[in-house]
PDB file of C-alpha atoms in Angstrom:
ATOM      1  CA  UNK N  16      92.136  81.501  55.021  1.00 76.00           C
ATOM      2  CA  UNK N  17      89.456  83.049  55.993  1.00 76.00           C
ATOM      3  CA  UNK N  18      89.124  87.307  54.623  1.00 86.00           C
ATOM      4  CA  UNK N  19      86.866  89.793  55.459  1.00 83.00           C
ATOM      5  CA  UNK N  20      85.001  89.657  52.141  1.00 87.00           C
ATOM      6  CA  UNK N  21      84.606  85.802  52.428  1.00 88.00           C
ATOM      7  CA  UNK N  22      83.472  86.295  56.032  1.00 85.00           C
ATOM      8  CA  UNK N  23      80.602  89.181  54.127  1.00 86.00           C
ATOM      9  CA  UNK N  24      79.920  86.814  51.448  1.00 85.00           C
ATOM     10  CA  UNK N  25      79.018  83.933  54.160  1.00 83.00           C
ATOM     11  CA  UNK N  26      77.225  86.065  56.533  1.00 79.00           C
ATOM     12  CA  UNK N  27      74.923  87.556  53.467  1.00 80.00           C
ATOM     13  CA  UNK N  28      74.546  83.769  52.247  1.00 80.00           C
ATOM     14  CA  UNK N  29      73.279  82.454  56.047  1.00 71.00           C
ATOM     15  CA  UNK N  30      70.981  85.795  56.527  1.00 72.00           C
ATOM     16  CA  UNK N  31      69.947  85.451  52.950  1.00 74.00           C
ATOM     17  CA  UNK N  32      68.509  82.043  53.168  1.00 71.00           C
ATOM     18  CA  UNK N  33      66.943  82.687  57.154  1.00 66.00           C
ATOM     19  CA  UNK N  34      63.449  83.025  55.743  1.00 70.00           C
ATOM     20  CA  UNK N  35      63.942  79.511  54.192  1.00 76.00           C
ATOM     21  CA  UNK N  36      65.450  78.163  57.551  1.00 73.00           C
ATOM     22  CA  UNK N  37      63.419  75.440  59.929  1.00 81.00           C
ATOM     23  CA  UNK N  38      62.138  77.808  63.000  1.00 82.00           C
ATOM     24  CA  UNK N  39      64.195  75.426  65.150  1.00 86.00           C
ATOM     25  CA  UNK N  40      67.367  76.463  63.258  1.00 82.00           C
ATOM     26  CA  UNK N  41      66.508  79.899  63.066  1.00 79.00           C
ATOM     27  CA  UNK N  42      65.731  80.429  66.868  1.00 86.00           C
ATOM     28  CA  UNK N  43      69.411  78.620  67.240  1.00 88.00           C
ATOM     29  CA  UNK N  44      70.554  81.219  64.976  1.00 83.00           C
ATOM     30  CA  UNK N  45      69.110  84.332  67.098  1.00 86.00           C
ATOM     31  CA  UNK N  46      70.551  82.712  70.248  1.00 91.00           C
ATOM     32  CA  UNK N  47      73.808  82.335  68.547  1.00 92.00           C
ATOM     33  CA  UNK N  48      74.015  86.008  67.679  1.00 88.00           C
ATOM     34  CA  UNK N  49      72.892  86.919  70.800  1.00 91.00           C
ATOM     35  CA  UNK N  50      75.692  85.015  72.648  1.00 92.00           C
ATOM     36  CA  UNK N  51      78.237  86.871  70.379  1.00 90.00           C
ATOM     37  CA  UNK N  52      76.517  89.869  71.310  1.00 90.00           C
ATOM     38  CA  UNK N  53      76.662  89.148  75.094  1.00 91.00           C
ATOM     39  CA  UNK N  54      80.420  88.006  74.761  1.00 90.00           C
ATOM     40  CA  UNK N  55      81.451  91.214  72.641  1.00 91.00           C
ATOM     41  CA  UNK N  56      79.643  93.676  75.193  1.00 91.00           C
ATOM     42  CA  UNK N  57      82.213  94.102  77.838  1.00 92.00           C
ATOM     43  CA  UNK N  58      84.960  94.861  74.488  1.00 91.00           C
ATOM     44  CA  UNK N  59      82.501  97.272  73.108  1.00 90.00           C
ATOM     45  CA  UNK N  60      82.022  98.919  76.936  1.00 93.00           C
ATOM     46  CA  UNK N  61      85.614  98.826  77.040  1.00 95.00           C
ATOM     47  CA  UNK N  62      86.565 100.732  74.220  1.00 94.00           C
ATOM     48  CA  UNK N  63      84.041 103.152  74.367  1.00 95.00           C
ATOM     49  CA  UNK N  64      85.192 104.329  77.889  1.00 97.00           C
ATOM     50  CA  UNK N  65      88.904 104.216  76.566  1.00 97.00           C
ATOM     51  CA  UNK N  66      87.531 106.789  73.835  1.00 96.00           C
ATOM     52  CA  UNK N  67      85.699 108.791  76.655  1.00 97.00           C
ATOM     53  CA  UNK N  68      88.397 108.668  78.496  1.00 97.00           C
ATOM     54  CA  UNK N  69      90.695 109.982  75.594  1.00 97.00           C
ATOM     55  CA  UNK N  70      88.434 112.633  74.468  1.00 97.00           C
ATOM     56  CA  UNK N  71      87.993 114.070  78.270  1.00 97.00           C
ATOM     57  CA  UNK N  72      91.771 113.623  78.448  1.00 97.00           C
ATOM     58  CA  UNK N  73      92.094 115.824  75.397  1.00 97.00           C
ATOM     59  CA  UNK N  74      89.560 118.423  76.209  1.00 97.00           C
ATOM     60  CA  UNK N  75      91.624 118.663  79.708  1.00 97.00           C
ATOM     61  CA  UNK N  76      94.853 119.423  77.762  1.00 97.00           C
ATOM     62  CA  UNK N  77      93.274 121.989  75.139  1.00 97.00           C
ATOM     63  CA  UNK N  78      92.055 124.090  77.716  1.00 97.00           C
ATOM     64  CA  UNK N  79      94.771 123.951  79.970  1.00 97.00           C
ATOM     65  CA  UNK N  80      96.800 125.123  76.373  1.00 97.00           C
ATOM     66  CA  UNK N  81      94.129 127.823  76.152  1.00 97.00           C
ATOM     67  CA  UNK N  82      94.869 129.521  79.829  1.00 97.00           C
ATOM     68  CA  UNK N  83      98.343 128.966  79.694  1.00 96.00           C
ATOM     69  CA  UNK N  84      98.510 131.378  76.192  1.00 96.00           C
ATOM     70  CA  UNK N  85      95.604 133.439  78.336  1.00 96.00           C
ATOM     71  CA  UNK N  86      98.151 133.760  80.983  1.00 95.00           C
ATOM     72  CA  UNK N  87     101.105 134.693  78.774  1.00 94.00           C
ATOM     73  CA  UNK N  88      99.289 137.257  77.262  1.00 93.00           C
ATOM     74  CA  UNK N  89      98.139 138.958  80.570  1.00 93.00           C
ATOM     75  CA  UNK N  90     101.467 138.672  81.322  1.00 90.00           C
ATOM     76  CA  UNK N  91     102.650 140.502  78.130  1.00 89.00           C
ATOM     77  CA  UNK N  92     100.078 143.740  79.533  1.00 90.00           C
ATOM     78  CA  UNK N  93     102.335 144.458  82.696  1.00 85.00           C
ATOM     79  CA  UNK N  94     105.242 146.795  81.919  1.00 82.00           C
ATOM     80  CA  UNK N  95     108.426 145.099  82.998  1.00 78.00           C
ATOM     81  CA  UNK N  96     110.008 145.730  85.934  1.00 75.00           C
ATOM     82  CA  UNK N  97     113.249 148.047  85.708  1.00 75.00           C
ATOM     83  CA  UNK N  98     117.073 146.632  86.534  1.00 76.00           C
ATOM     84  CA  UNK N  99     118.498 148.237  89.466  1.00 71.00           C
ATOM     85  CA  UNK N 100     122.056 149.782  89.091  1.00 71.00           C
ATOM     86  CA  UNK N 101     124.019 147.191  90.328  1.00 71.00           C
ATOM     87  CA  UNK N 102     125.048 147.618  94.123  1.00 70.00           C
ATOM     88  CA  UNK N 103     128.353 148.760  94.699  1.00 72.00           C
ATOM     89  CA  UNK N 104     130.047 146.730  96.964  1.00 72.00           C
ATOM     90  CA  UNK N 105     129.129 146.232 100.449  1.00 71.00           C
ATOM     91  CA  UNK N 106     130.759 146.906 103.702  1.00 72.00           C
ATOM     92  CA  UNK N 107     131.599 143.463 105.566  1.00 73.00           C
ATOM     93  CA  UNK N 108     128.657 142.368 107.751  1.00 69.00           C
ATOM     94  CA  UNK N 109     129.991 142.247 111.619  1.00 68.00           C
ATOM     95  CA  UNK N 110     129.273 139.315 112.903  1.00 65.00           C
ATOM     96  CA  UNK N 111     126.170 138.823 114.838  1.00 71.00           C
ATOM     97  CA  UNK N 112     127.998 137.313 117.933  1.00 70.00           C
ATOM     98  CA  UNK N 113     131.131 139.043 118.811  1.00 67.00           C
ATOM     99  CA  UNK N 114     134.280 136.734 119.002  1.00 68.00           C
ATOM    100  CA  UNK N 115     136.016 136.141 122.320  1.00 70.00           C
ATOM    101  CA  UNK N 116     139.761 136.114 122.167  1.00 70.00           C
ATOM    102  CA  UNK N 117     141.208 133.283 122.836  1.00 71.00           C
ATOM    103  CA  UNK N 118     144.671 132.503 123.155  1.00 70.00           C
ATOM    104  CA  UNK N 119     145.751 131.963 119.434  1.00 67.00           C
ATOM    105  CA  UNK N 120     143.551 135.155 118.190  1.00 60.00           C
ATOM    106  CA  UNK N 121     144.946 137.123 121.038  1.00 57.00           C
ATOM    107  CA  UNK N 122     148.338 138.032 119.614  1.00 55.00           C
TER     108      UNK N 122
END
């Protein structure tokens, strides 16, 4: 299986002995890594506009946190407004259109 400090120890081995390598091999190297870097660039594009994205997303939600406690405390500054007495109770409302008698309402 291959580990992360087997994957070190072969890297540091290959770019240990690249001064010792055949031009040929080492140009084949070079191209190699820059391949892998080609490949990897879209990944690496990727997740730094996901961490853009996440810090903008952030800095969106702490300020709206910081005018919503703004707003509560301008709030707090107004005296509240006082209860009426409650309303004693109302006379019934005629209606808007008076009724027309009809036979059955007539008696």
């Amino acid at each position: 299986m291959i580990t992360r400090h087997s994957a070190a120890r072969a890297a540091r081995a290959l770019l240990g002995s690249a001064d010792r390598l055949h031009p040929a091999a080492l140009l084949v190297l070079v191209l190699a890594f820059a391949g892998l870097a080609q490949l990897a660039a879209p990944l690496v594009v990727t997740l730094l506009t996901a961490l853009v994205t996440g810090a903008k997303a952030a800095a969106f939600l702490a300020g709206a946190a910081v005018l919503a406690r703004l707003a509560v405390r301008v709030a707090a500054t107004f005296p509240r407004p006082r209860t009426a007495p409650p309303a004693s109770p109302a006379a019934p409302v005629p209606p808007a259109v008076p009724s027309v008698p009809t036979p059955r309402t007539a008696r």
